[in-house]
């Protein structure tokens, strides 16, 4: 666990990763301590809000794609504070009747999610920690809500970059994958620091004082998270390049390399 982590207790004096993300998205569920930390990150990586909006747009396109593949069950781990167009709302548009479980380890996220997202019998909000995937996979409430004998789409969006190598993130993702029925899918997005490796240590230092530790990874370290899956076209690419609704004529950001990678893989 991050030494600065509060162990799951609400702490208004420690910057919180979910609330910083909310600030980057233009939300109101954040405190001065979060805004100060987020502003430090923005000085180092000014394009973060664009990347985060692209990440939410990827979420919508990925859920639509998964619905088209026939998936009717969604497990969103590291769901974050509720915002616009959450997973179950997008799923309801393209696959009415779908069931969604939101998992997070942050008590404030869980409180808000229970109040705002658990709005129908199709939706469950559950406490869980990605670092202990078996506890999520075998949780009684989760298993009562989702049928693990049928395909499930697991969403790991902007969360794996908070799992340090010492916690074996590749092993965690593989154990999740192995707990799913064939035809299930895994959608994953992860910040890549290929474009700005020089900024990475300072960003890591800001998050080290926050509730979750950011781990800077290059694209070559992110690709193995998709091991053992059949990657849907176009493979692992920058967010805006993944099945865009309108053809991409120029990158949204003035970059040529990898800055925020994503992909969707099918469980064999
Ligand atoms: C940056 S937000 C991403 C929110 C959403 N998935 C998205 O992509 O828009 C990361 C979320 O992951 C949660 N998180 C971080 N580490 C976690 C862990 N080990 N287990 C469960 N949730 C975690 C945080 O509390 C936060 O809500």
XYZ file of N, CA and C and ligand atoms in Angstrom:
831
model
N 0.846 -1.202 0.000
C 0.000 0.000 0.000
C 0.881 1.252 0.000
N 0.423 2.277 -0.717
C 1.106 3.554 -0.714
C 1.248 4.038 0.733
N 2.473 4.421 1.160
C 2.649 4.861 2.539
C 1.717 6.015 2.891
N 1.358 6.851 1.879
C 0.475 7.992 2.169
C -0.991 7.585 2.123
N -1.237 6.316 1.752
C -2.626 5.883 1.632
C -3.316 5.915 2.982
N -4.580 6.240 2.970
C -5.310 6.341 4.232
C -6.015 5.037 4.592
N -5.723 3.968 3.833
C -6.272 2.668 4.178
C -7.777 2.586 4.062
N -8.348 3.445 3.224
C -9.787 3.344 2.970
C -10.630 4.242 3.861
N -9.982 5.080 4.709
C -10.730 5.974 5.598
C -10.818 7.350 4.933
N -11.987 7.987 5.029
C -12.146 9.316 4.437
C -11.205 10.296 5.131
N -10.338 10.960 4.366
C -9.347 11.866 4.933
C -9.316 13.138 4.091
N -9.924 14.233 4.601
C -10.006 15.462 3.809
C -8.682 16.195 3.695
N -7.628 15.737 4.413
C -6.359 16.453 4.343
C -5.378 15.808 3.365
N -5.748 14.657 2.798
C -4.883 13.971 1.841
C -5.494 14.065 0.449
N -4.703 14.483 -0.558
C -5.265 14.497 -1.918
C -5.770 13.113 -2.288
N -6.884 13.086 -2.984
C -7.532 11.816 -3.293
C -7.588 11.647 -4.807
N -7.135 10.480 -5.292
C -7.011 10.255 -6.745
C -8.357 10.391 -7.457
N -9.421 9.867 -6.841
C -10.737 9.939 -7.493
C -11.226 11.384 -7.561
N -10.988 12.148 -6.483
C -11.450 13.543 -6.481
C -10.577 14.402 -7.391
N -9.273 14.087 -7.510
C -8.414 14.823 -8.458
C -8.917 14.568 -9.883
N -9.290 13.333 -10.159
C -9.824 12.966 -11.479
C -11.114 13.737 -11.746
N -11.937 13.852 -10.712
C -13.182 14.614 -10.832
C -12.867 16.082 -11.158
N -11.836 16.629 -10.526
C -11.443 18.024 -10.801
C -10.978 18.165 -12.256
N -10.154 17.210 -12.711
C -9.682 17.261 -14.110
C -10.872 17.228 -15.072
N -11.948 16.521 -14.662
C -13.134 16.382 -15.527
C -14.066 17.589 -15.421
N -13.724 18.531 -14.529
C -14.589 19.696 -14.365
C -15.720 19.459 -13.369
N -15.603 18.414 -12.533
C -16.654 18.092 -11.565
C -16.549 18.937 -10.296
N -17.509 18.712 -9.390
C -17.571 19.529 -8.163
C -17.276 18.707 -6.904
N -17.030 17.407 -7.063
C -16.799 16.542 -5.896
C -15.322 16.513 -5.531
N -14.743 17.687 -5.272
C -13.324 17.720 -4.907
C -13.095 18.812 -3.870
N -11.974 18.678 -3.132
C -11.660 19.580 -2.021
C -10.431 20.422 -2.388
N -10.163 21.493 -1.615
C -8.974 22.322 -1.911
C -7.689 21.498 -2.011
N -7.550 20.503 -1.135
C -6.320 19.699 -1.143
C -6.176 18.921 -2.470
N -7.313 18.487 -3.029
C -7.295 17.771 -4.317
C -6.959 18.740 -5.454
N -7.572 19.925 -5.393
C -7.353 20.905 -6.464
C -5.890 21.344 -6.484
N -5.297 21.513 -5.291
C -3.892 21.931 -5.231
C -2.990 20.861 -5.851
N -3.245 19.599 -5.516
C -2.423 18.509 -6.073
C -2.648 18.396 -7.584
N -3.921 18.521 -8.004
C -4.231 18.414 -9.435
C -3.558 19.542 -10.212
N -3.525 20.737 -9.631
C -2.881 21.864 -10.323
C -1.378 21.604 -10.472
N -0.777 20.941 -9.482
C 0.643 20.587 -9.606
C 0.857 19.652 -10.790
N -0.051 18.675 -10.941
C 0.058 17.726 -12.057
C -0.161 18.461 -13.380
N -1.112 19.393 -13.382
C -1.417 20.122 -14.626
C -0.223 20.946 -15.108
N 0.558 21.453 -14.153
C 1.757 22.220 -14.555
C 2.739 21.312 -15.290
N 2.771 20.045 -14.872
C 3.720 19.094 -15.472
C 3.172 18.511 -16.767
N 1.851 18.236 -16.795
C 1.215 17.594 -17.949
C -0.088 18.347 -18.257
N 0.010 19.473 -18.962
C -1.175 20.323 -19.149
C -2.301 19.643 -19.928
N -1.992 18.620 -20.707
C -3.026 18.007 -21.551
C -3.850 16.945 -20.808
N -3.615 16.778 -19.510
C -4.333 15.718 -18.771
C -5.856 15.800 -18.937
N -6.490 16.978 -18.811
C -7.969 16.995 -18.935
C -8.454 16.473 -20.287
N -7.684 16.743 -21.352
C -8.074 16.222 -22.676
C -7.997 14.700 -22.661
N -6.901 14.174 -22.112
C -6.742 12.721 -22.047
C -7.864 12.074 -21.246
N -8.273 12.720 -20.159
C -9.306 12.130 -19.314
C -10.672 12.159 -20.017
N -10.939 13.234 -20.740
C -12.199 13.267 -21.517
C -12.174 12.174 -22.590
N -11.004 11.992 -23.207
C -10.886 10.915 -24.205
C -11.116 9.558 -23.548
N -10.658 9.423 -22.294
C -10.832 8.154 -21.589
C -12.319 7.862 -21.368
N -13.085 8.890 -20.999
C -14.538 8.701 -20.811
C -15.212 8.408 -22.158
N -14.717 9.039 -23.231
C -15.302 8.769 -24.552
C -14.986 7.330 -24.967
N -13.767 6.867 -24.639
C -13.408 5.463 -24.912
C -14.344 4.526 -24.147
N -14.615 4.862 -22.887
C -15.543 4.038 -22.082
C -16.863 3.850 -22.841
N -17.406 4.948 -23.370
C -18.702 4.864 -24.061
C -18.589 3.994 -25.311
N -17.535 4.204 -26.104
C -17.395 3.411 -27.346
C -17.134 1.940 -27.023
N -16.359 1.702 -25.958
C -16.054 0.313 -25.588
C -17.318 -0.406 -25.118
N -18.134 0.259 -24.294
C -19.366 -0.393 -23.805
C -20.292 -0.662 -24.992
N -20.391 0.290 -25.918
C -21.234 0.073 -27.116
C -20.711 -1.125 -27.905
N -19.381 -1.182 -28.108
C -18.775 -2.306 -28.834
C -19.072 -3.628 -28.119
N -18.925 -3.620 -26.792
C -19.156 -4.849 -26.022
C -20.615 -5.278 -26.114
N -21.519 -4.298 -26.091
C -22.945 -4.614 -26.257
C -23.175 -5.254 -27.628
N -22.489 -4.738 -28.645
C -22.628 -5.303 -30.003
C -22.090 -6.734 -30.066
N -21.131 -7.053 -29.177
C -20.591 -8.424 -29.133
C -21.527 -9.364 -28.377
N -22.598 -8.816 -27.841
C -23.563 -9.652 -27.118
C -23.370 -9.664 -25.619
N -22.408 -8.887 -25.115
C -22.176 -8.860 -23.662
C -23.321 -8.131 -22.979
N -23.802 -8.720 -21.891
C -24.903 -8.100 -21.150
C -24.562 -7.930 -19.669
N -23.288 -8.170 -19.316
C -22.867 -8.049 -17.921
C -21.562 -7.255 -17.873
N -21.511 -6.255 -16.990
C -20.358 -5.367 -16.921
C -19.856 -5.289 -15.483
N -18.543 -5.409 -15.331
C -17.892 -5.310 -14.023
C -16.845 -4.204 -14.126
N -17.172 -3.029 -13.582
C -16.336 -1.831 -13.718
C -15.523 -1.665 -12.441
N -14.244 -2.015 -12.496
C -13.399 -1.987 -11.294
C -12.571 -0.698 -11.294
N -12.661 0.060 -10.186
C -12.066 1.402 -10.146
C -13.002 2.361 -10.841
N -14.284 2.252 -10.487
C -15.342 2.961 -11.220
C -15.207 4.474 -11.126
N -14.706 4.970 -9.997
C -14.551 6.413 -9.827
C -15.840 7.089 -9.399
N -15.733 8.384 -9.119
C -16.919 9.161 -8.745
C -17.870 9.222 -9.925
N -19.178 9.136 -9.658
C -20.140 9.190 -10.769
C -19.960 10.468 -11.578
N -20.096 10.346 -12.883
C -19.983 11.505 -13.766
C -21.046 11.351 -14.842
N -20.834 11.977 -16.006
C -21.836 11.824 -17.060
C -21.609 10.508 -17.786
N -22.664 9.889 -18.241
C -22.620 8.662 -19.035
C -21.748 7.585 -18.365
N -22.264 7.085 -17.260
C -21.593 5.986 -16.570
C -21.926 4.671 -17.275
N -21.181 3.623 -16.913
C -21.253 2.362 -17.664
C -22.685 1.859 -17.828
N -23.458 1.809 -16.717
C -24.792 1.183 -16.833
C -25.723 2.029 -17.697
N -25.461 3.346 -17.748
C -26.313 4.208 -18.581
C -26.011 3.976 -20.065
N -24.737 3.828 -20.404
C -24.374 3.540 -21.796
C -24.874 2.141 -22.169
N -24.700 1.187 -21.240
C -25.172 -0.178 -21.511
C -26.674 -0.195 -21.736
N -27.418 0.608 -20.966
C -28.883 0.623 -21.111
C -29.289 1.125 -22.501
N -28.452 2.009 -23.069
C -28.763 2.534 -24.411
C -28.620 1.454 -25.474
N -27.556 0.661 -25.368
C -27.231 -0.270 -26.444
C -27.621 -1.710 -26.137
N -27.808 -2.023 -24.878
C -28.188 -3.387 -24.490
C -29.095 -3.318 -23.267
N -30.339 -2.892 -23.478
C -31.260 -2.758 -22.339
C -31.345 -4.068 -21.558
N -31.450 -3.947 -20.241
C -31.524 -5.148 -19.414
C -30.167 -5.624 -18.929
N -29.090 -4.963 -19.392
C -27.752 -5.359 -18.941
C -27.603 -5.152 -17.438
N -26.712 -5.938 -16.850
C -26.443 -5.808 -15.409
C -25.027 -5.257 -15.234
N -24.884 -4.346 -14.266
C -23.587 -3.702 -14.044
C -23.225 -3.761 -12.567
N -21.949 -4.081 -12.290
C -21.412 -3.961 -10.934
C -20.292 -2.937 -10.965
N -20.397 -1.939 -10.105
C -19.323 -0.952 -9.923
C -18.536 -1.328 -8.682
N -17.201 -1.403 -8.818
C -16.335 -1.730 -7.680
C -15.332 -0.592 -7.487
N -15.088 -0.224 -6.259
C -14.029 0.741 -5.945
C -13.579 0.475 -4.519
N -12.383 0.976 -4.173
C -11.917 0.785 -2.788
C -11.956 2.085 -2.000
N -12.533 3.139 -2.590
C -12.557 4.446 -1.943
C -13.938 4.670 -1.316
N -13.981 4.884 0.021
C -15.282 4.994 0.687
C -16.144 6.129 0.142
N -15.513 7.257 -0.241
C -16.311 8.373 -0.758
C -16.916 8.017 -2.119
N -16.129 7.346 -2.945
C -16.647 6.900 -4.246
C -17.846 5.981 -4.027
N -17.717 5.056 -3.055
C -18.799 4.084 -2.814
C -20.065 4.793 -2.346
N -19.911 5.789 -1.460
C -21.086 6.527 -0.960
C -21.793 7.235 -2.111
N -21.011 7.962 -2.920
C -21.620 8.681 -4.046
C -22.220 7.713 -5.060
N -21.497 6.639 -5.323
C -21.980 5.690 -6.335
C -23.284 5.037 -5.869
N -23.355 4.709 -4.556
C -24.599 4.080 -4.060
C -25.759 5.060 -4.184
N -25.468 6.347 -3.943
C -26.536 7.355 -3.991
C -26.972 7.641 -5.429
N -26.011 7.659 -6.354
C -26.326 8.151 -7.702
C -26.430 7.066 -8.772
N -25.735 5.954 -8.571
C -25.681 4.952 -9.653
C -26.571 3.743 -9.394
N -26.728 3.409 -8.112
C -27.489 2.182 -7.799
C -28.978 2.512 -7.898
N -29.394 2.856 -9.129
C -30.746 3.389 -9.320
C -31.718 2.359 -9.884
N -31.282 1.116 -9.991
C -32.187 0.085 -10.497
C -31.686 -1.272 -10.031
N -32.548 -2.301 -10.092
C -32.086 -3.641 -9.673
C -30.974 -4.169 -10.575
N -30.761 -3.521 -11.718
C -29.701 -3.986 -12.629
C -28.302 -3.546 -12.181
N -28.247 -2.650 -11.177
C -26.960 -2.047 -10.800
C -26.601 -2.385 -9.356
N -25.330 -2.775 -9.144
C -24.829 -3.028 -7.789
C -23.525 -2.253 -7.617
N -23.363 -1.625 -6.454
C -22.094 -0.975 -6.105
C -21.458 -1.807 -4.998
N -20.228 -2.252 -5.205
C -19.590 -3.145 -4.226
C -18.203 -2.635 -3.875
N -17.849 -2.798 -2.608
C -16.501 -2.452 -2.179
C -15.559 -3.568 -2.615
N -14.413 -3.205 -3.152
C -13.442 -4.222 -3.542
C -12.141 -3.563 -3.912
N -11.074 -4.359 -3.887
C -9.745 -3.833 -4.187
C -9.134 -4.659 -5.313
N -8.745 -3.974 -6.371
C -8.171 -4.670 -7.533
C -6.952 -5.499 -7.148
N -6.257 -5.076 -6.076
C -5.058 -5.827 -5.678
C -5.414 -7.204 -5.129
N -6.720 -7.414 -4.839
C -7.178 -8.726 -4.355
C -8.312 -9.202 -5.254
N -7.979 -9.572 -6.508
C -9.021 -9.869 -7.502
C -9.929 -11.032 -7.102
N -9.364 -12.024 -6.379
C -10.191 -13.192 -5.995
C -11.346 -12.763 -5.087
N -11.074 -11.756 -4.237
C -12.154 -11.306 -3.333
C -13.305 -10.691 -4.133
N -12.975 -10.015 -5.254
C -14.027 -9.448 -6.109
C -14.745 -10.588 -6.831
N -13.954 -11.502 -7.393
C -14.545 -12.592 -8.188
C -15.433 -13.507 -7.335
N -15.115 -13.644 -6.053
C -15.871 -14.581 -5.212
C -16.810 -13.903 -4.230
N -16.938 -12.573 -4.358
C -17.845 -11.826 -3.481
C -19.285 -12.314 -3.692
N -19.985 -12.613 -2.579
C -21.335 -13.195 -2.689
C -22.292 -12.274 -3.417
N -22.211 -10.972 -3.073
C -23.128 -10.000 -3.709
C -22.841 -9.892 -5.206
N -21.546 -9.846 -5.537
C -21.169 -9.732 -6.953
C -21.658 -10.957 -7.714
N -21.477 -12.138 -7.108
C -21.876 -13.378 -7.800
C -23.392 -13.545 -7.863
N -24.081 -12.883 -6.916
C -25.553 -12.938 -6.981
C -26.054 -12.027 -8.104
N -25.237 -11.033 -8.447
C -25.662 -10.044 -9.447
C -25.238 -10.443 -10.859
N -24.056 -11.058 -10.974
C -23.525 -11.434 -12.293
C -23.405 -12.946 -12.370
N -23.676 -13.495 -13.546
C -23.559 -14.931 -13.775
C -22.181 -15.204 -14.392
N -21.280 -15.776 -13.578
C -19.911 -15.986 -14.045
C -19.785 -17.158 -15.018
N -20.880 -17.856 -15.296
C -20.848 -18.896 -16.336
C -21.113 -18.286 -17.711
N -21.498 -17.016 -17.720
C -21.769 -16.330 -18.980
C -20.789 -15.181 -19.147
N -20.625 -14.681 -20.412
C -19.627 -13.626 -20.641
C -19.875 -12.373 -19.790
N -18.780 -11.853 -19.292
C -18.783 -10.609 -18.511
C -17.716 -9.698 -19.120
N -18.001 -8.414 -19.226
C -16.969 -7.450 -19.631
C -16.418 -6.792 -18.376
N -15.120 -6.975 -18.145
C -14.452 -6.310 -17.028
C -13.799 -5.044 -17.562
N -14.085 -3.935 -16.908
C -13.498 -2.652 -17.312
C -12.446 -2.255 -16.281
N -11.228 -2.045 -16.761
C -10.136 -1.559 -15.900
C -9.630 -0.261 -16.527
N -10.398 0.806 -16.331
C -10.081 2.058 -17.019
C -9.406 3.023 -16.053
N -8.199 3.430 -16.440
C -7.425 4.394 -15.642
C -7.278 3.942 -14.202
N -7.045 2.676 -13.994
C -6.823 2.157 -12.626
C -5.519 1.379 -12.508
N -5.124 0.640 -13.563
C -3.942 -0.222 -13.408
C -2.676 0.627 -13.204
N -2.708 1.888 -13.679
C -1.520 2.741 -13.425
C -1.459 3.203 -11.962
N -2.378 2.711 -11.122
C -2.263 2.938 -9.674
C -1.817 1.667 -8.950
N -1.467 0.636 -9.716
C -1.003 -0.615 -9.089
C 0.509 -0.744 -9.311
N 1.306 -0.618 -8.239
C 2.771 -0.707 -8.381
C 3.217 -2.095 -8.832
N 4.381 -2.153 -9.476
C 4.903 -3.438 -9.960
C 5.019 -4.452 -8.822
N 5.333 -3.955 -7.614
C 5.504 -4.867 -6.476
C 4.218 -5.634 -6.164
N 3.078 -5.089 -6.614
C 1.791 -5.770 -6.371
C 1.457 -6.748 -7.501
N 2.352 -6.853 -8.499
C 2.189 -7.781 -9.624
C 0.914 -7.496 -10.451
N 0.841 -6.292 -11.063
C -0.370 -5.961 -11.832
C -0.642 -6.933 -12.982
N 0.429 -7.466 -13.623
C 0.196 -8.438 -14.709
C -0.487 -9.681 -14.173
N -0.020 -10.135 -13.009
C -0.625 -11.318 -12.392
C -2.071 -11.048 -11.996
N -2.328 -9.837 -11.499
C -3.690 -9.480 -11.079
C -4.633 -9.535 -12.279
N -4.195 -8.910 -13.400
C -5.063 -8.886 -14.586
C -5.261 -10.313 -15.112
N -4.203 -11.113 -15.071
C -4.310 -12.493 -15.559
C -5.269 -13.309 -14.686
N -5.219 -13.076 -13.353
C -6.112 -13.840 -12.459
C -7.566 -13.445 -12.680
N -7.786 -12.156 -12.953
C -9.149 -11.714 -13.290
C -9.614 -12.403 -14.570
N -8.754 -12.339 -15.595
C -9.074 -12.950 -16.901
C -9.416 -14.427 -16.719
N -8.623 -15.127 -15.893
C -8.826 -16.569 -15.736
C -10.099 -16.897 -14.947
N -10.676 -15.883 -14.293
C -11.915 -16.121 -13.554
C -13.162 -15.893 -14.390
N -12.966 -15.585 -15.689
C -14.106 -15.245 -16.546
C -14.397 -16.345 -17.553
N -15.657 -16.455 -17.952
C -16.057 -17.461 -18.937
C -15.541 -17.067 -20.320
N -15.298 -18.065 -21.206
C -14.919 -17.738 -22.589
C -15.966 -16.808 -23.207
N -15.479 -15.881 -24.052
C -16.399 -14.899 -24.644
C -16.525 -13.639 -23.802
N -15.951 -13.690 -22.582
C -15.886 -12.476 -21.770
C -14.862 -11.526 -22.396
N -14.857 -10.296 -21.940
C -13.914 -9.309 -22.489
C -13.271 -8.522 -21.356
N -12.104 -7.966 -21.675
C -11.428 -7.054 -20.753
C -11.118 -5.780 -21.511
N -11.602 -4.651 -21.000
C -11.257 -3.343 -21.568
C -10.333 -2.650 -20.576
N -9.237 -2.112 -21.085
C -8.233 -1.529 -20.187
C -7.693 -0.238 -20.785
N -7.533 0.780 -19.946
C -6.820 1.980 -20.396
C -5.772 2.329 -19.351
N -4.665 2.918 -19.808
C -3.497 3.109 -18.942
C -2.681 4.273 -19.492
N -2.354 5.230 -18.640
C -1.476 6.331 -19.063
C -0.130 5.758 -19.500
N 0.387 6.256 -20.609
C 1.727 5.865 -21.083
C 2.612 7.104 -21.051
N 3.838 6.945 -20.580
C 4.688 8.130 -20.404
C 5.727 8.267 -21.510
N 5.533 7.525 -22.622
C 6.511 7.561 -23.715
C 6.796 8.989 -24.184
N 5.728 9.817 -24.211
C 5.852 11.169 -24.752
C 6.551 12.135 -23.794
N 6.426 11.888 -22.509
C 6.965 12.829 -21.518
C 7.645 12.095 -20.372
N 8.621 11.231 -20.672
C 9.253 10.478 -19.572
C 9.883 11.397 -18.529
N 10.296 12.595 -18.972
C 10.975 13.506 -18.034
C 10.026 14.051 -16.971
N 8.699 14.088 -17.286
C 7.728 14.619 -16.314
C 7.280 13.546 -15.320
N 7.516 12.281 -15.669
C 6.939 11.179 -14.891
C 7.336 11.174 -13.412
N 8.628 11.340 -13.069
C 8.971 11.254 -11.635
C 8.256 12.300 -10.794
N 8.102 13.530 -11.350
C 7.443 14.585 -10.569
C 5.951 14.275 -10.392
N 5.320 13.714 -11.431
C 3.897 13.335 -11.311
C 3.772 12.222 -10.258
N 4.682 11.264 -10.323
C 4.653 10.175 -9.326
C 4.772 10.730 -7.912
N 5.630 11.767 -7.746
C 5.817 12.338 -6.398
C 4.530 12.993 -5.895
N 3.778 13.679 -6.796
C 2.507 14.298 -6.374
C 1.552 13.204 -5.903
N 1.412 12.131 -6.709
C 0.468 11.065 -6.346
C 0.943 10.266 -5.128
N 2.267 10.230 -4.908
C 2.771 9.508 -3.737
C 2.245 10.087 -2.441
N 1.880 11.380 -2.498
C 1.329 12.022 -1.297
C -0.199 11.899 -1.279
N -0.754 11.287 -2.324
C -2.214 11.178 -2.436
C -2.679 9.778 -2.034
N -3.968 9.501 -2.262
C -4.562 8.244 -1.805
C -4.141 7.057 -2.663
N -3.659 7.320 -3.868
C -3.245 6.216 -4.746
C -1.926 6.592 -5.387
N -1.053 5.616 -5.528
C 0.288 5.859 -6.042
C 0.273 5.691 -7.558
N 0.623 6.751 -8.303
C 0.668 6.650 -9.768
C 1.971 5.986 -10.181
N 1.878 5.043 -11.113
C 3.065 4.352 -11.607
C 3.245 4.675 -13.084
N 4.336 5.380 -13.391
C 4.619 5.739 -14.781
C 5.076 4.500 -15.537
N 4.383 4.177 -16.649
C 4.796 3.029 -17.464
C 4.891 3.427 -18.931
N 5.852 2.809 -19.627
C 6.011 3.004 -21.069
C 5.095 2.000 -21.774
N 4.840 2.250 -23.079
C 3.900 1.394 -23.812
C 4.318 -0.079 -23.771
N 5.646 -0.343 -23.802
C 6.115 -1.724 -23.784
C 5.777 -2.437 -22.486
N 5.567 -1.676 -21.426
C 5.199 -2.284 -20.135
C 3.685 -2.455 -20.015
N 2.937 -1.770 -20.892
C 1.465 -1.830 -20.817
C 0.927 -2.976 -21.690
N 1.580 -3.207 -22.835
C 1.108 -4.250 -23.763
C 0.892 -5.612 -23.080
N 1.774 -6.049 -22.158
C 1.582 -7.382 -21.561
C 0.289 -7.534 -20.755
N -0.360 -6.416 -20.385
C -1.634 -6.553 -19.665
C -2.695 -7.232 -20.539
N -2.473 -7.231 -21.866
C -3.446 -7.847 -22.772
C -3.048 -9.287 -23.128
N -2.008 -9.799 -22.502
C -1.561 -11.170 -22.793
C -2.715 -12.165 -22.595
N -2.767 -13.168 -23.466
C -3.760 -14.238 -23.306
C -5.145 -13.849 -23.776
N -5.286 -12.640 -24.355
C -6.585 -12.184 -24.861
C -6.492 -12.007 -26.364
N -7.615 -12.176 -27.067
C -7.655 -11.852 -28.494
C -8.064 -10.395 -28.616
N -7.092 -9.559 -28.974
C -7.348 -8.119 -29.021
C -8.252 -7.764 -30.190
N -9.310 -7.004 -29.908
C -10.174 -6.502 -30.980
C -9.405 -5.439 -31.768
N -9.727 -5.318 -33.051
C -9.124 -4.256 -33.856
C -9.473 -2.901 -33.242
N -8.620 -1.916 -33.237
C -7.304 -1.861 -33.866
C -6.161 -2.239 -32.933
N -6.413 -3.033 -31.896
C -5.358 -3.423 -30.969
C -5.183 -2.396 -29.868
N -3.955 -2.318 -29.346
C -3.674 -1.341 -28.286
C -3.204 -0.038 -28.933
N -3.990 0.996 -28.755
C -3.712 2.287 -29.418
C -4.015 3.425 -28.435
N -3.684 4.649 -28.847
C -4.098 5.811 -28.058
C -5.623 5.889 -28.042
N -6.160 6.464 -26.975
C -7.617 6.485 -26.770
C -8.387 6.962 -27.994
N -7.944 8.077 -28.585
C -8.733 8.669 -29.669
C -8.679 7.816 -30.939
N -7.737 6.848 -30.978
C -7.597 6.020 -32.181
C -8.422 4.741 -32.105
N -9.044 4.473 -30.951
C -9.775 3.210 -30.787
C -11.205 3.372 -31.315
N -11.419 2.806 -32.509
C -12.760 2.819 -33.124
C -13.455 4.182 -32.990
N -12.810 5.237 -33.501
C -13.421 6.570 -33.371
C -14.731 6.650 -34.141
N -15.650 7.454 -33.631
C -16.937 7.624 -34.308
C -16.774 8.376 -35.615
N -15.847 9.336 -35.606
C -15.535 10.021 -36.868
C -14.068 9.751 -37.155
N -13.704 9.604 -38.453
C -12.312 9.271 -38.757
C -11.359 10.296 -38.141
N -10.259 9.791 -37.605
C -9.274 10.681 -36.993
C -8.398 11.260 -38.093
N -8.451 12.562 -38.274
C -7.600 13.180 -39.288
C -6.321 13.711 -38.680
N -6.385 14.092 -37.418
C -5.181 14.559 -36.722
C -5.329 14.210 -35.258
N -4.236 13.892 -34.580
C -4.358 13.576 -33.161
C -4.943 14.755 -32.404
N -5.749 14.448 -31.389
C -6.330 15.516 -30.570
C -5.208 16.269 -29.863
N -4.236 15.537 -29.405
C -3.093 16.165 -28.760
C -1.964 16.276 -29.775
N -1.101 17.244 -29.561
C 0.001 17.412 -30.511
C 1.130 16.446 -30.166
N 0.815 15.183 -30.211
C 1.825 14.182 -29.923
C 1.804 13.155 -31.040
N 2.891 12.465 -31.187
C 2.931 11.419 -32.197
C 3.010 10.047 -31.548
N 3.487 10.000 -30.321
C 3.692 8.712 -29.673
C 2.563 8.353 -28.735
N 2.833 7.390 -27.859
C 1.802 6.874 -26.954
C 1.689 7.764 -25.732
N 0.455 8.146 -25.368
C 0.283 8.967 -24.168
C -0.803 8.416 -23.255
N -1.782 7.683 -23.822
C -2.846 7.091 -22.972
C -3.402 5.938 -23.799
N -2.958 4.741 -23.470
C -3.248 3.583 -24.324
C -4.495 2.845 -23.837
N -5.116 2.156 -24.788
C -6.312 1.389 -24.427
C -6.461 0.214 -25.384
N -7.320 -0.697 -25.007
C -7.630 -1.827 -25.871
C -8.747 -2.643 -25.256
N -9.305 -3.511 -26.075
C -10.343 -4.431 -25.613
C -9.968 -5.826 -26.100
N -9.880 -6.774 -25.179
C -9.500 -8.137 -25.544
C -10.581 -9.133 -25.154
N -10.659 -10.202 -25.952
C -11.678 -11.238 -25.718
C -11.022 -12.433 -25.032
N -11.709 -12.952 -24.022
C -11.210 -14.121 -23.288
C -11.468 -15.367 -24.128
N -10.403 -16.187 -24.317
C -10.542 -17.381 -25.166
C -11.343 -18.468 -24.473
C -8.740 7.754 -12.166
S -10.181 7.035 -11.490
C -10.862 6.230 -12.928
C -12.355 6.214 -12.941
C -12.980 5.490 -14.131
N -12.575 4.092 -14.184
C -12.609 6.157 -15.430
O -11.769 5.629 -16.166
O -13.132 7.227 -15.737
C -9.447 5.659 -10.619
C -10.370 5.004 -9.610
O -9.770 3.774 -9.210
C -9.949 3.630 -7.814
N -8.876 2.752 -7.326
C -7.550 3.013 -7.235
N -6.889 1.934 -6.773
C -7.837 0.974 -6.578
C -7.779 -0.377 -6.129
N -6.619 -0.942 -5.783
N -8.926 -1.082 -6.063
C -10.131 -0.519 -6.397
N -10.230 0.757 -6.837
C -9.104 1.489 -6.924
C -9.887 5.035 -7.263
O -10.542 5.114 -5.998
C -10.619 5.809 -8.352
O -11.981 5.876 -8.084
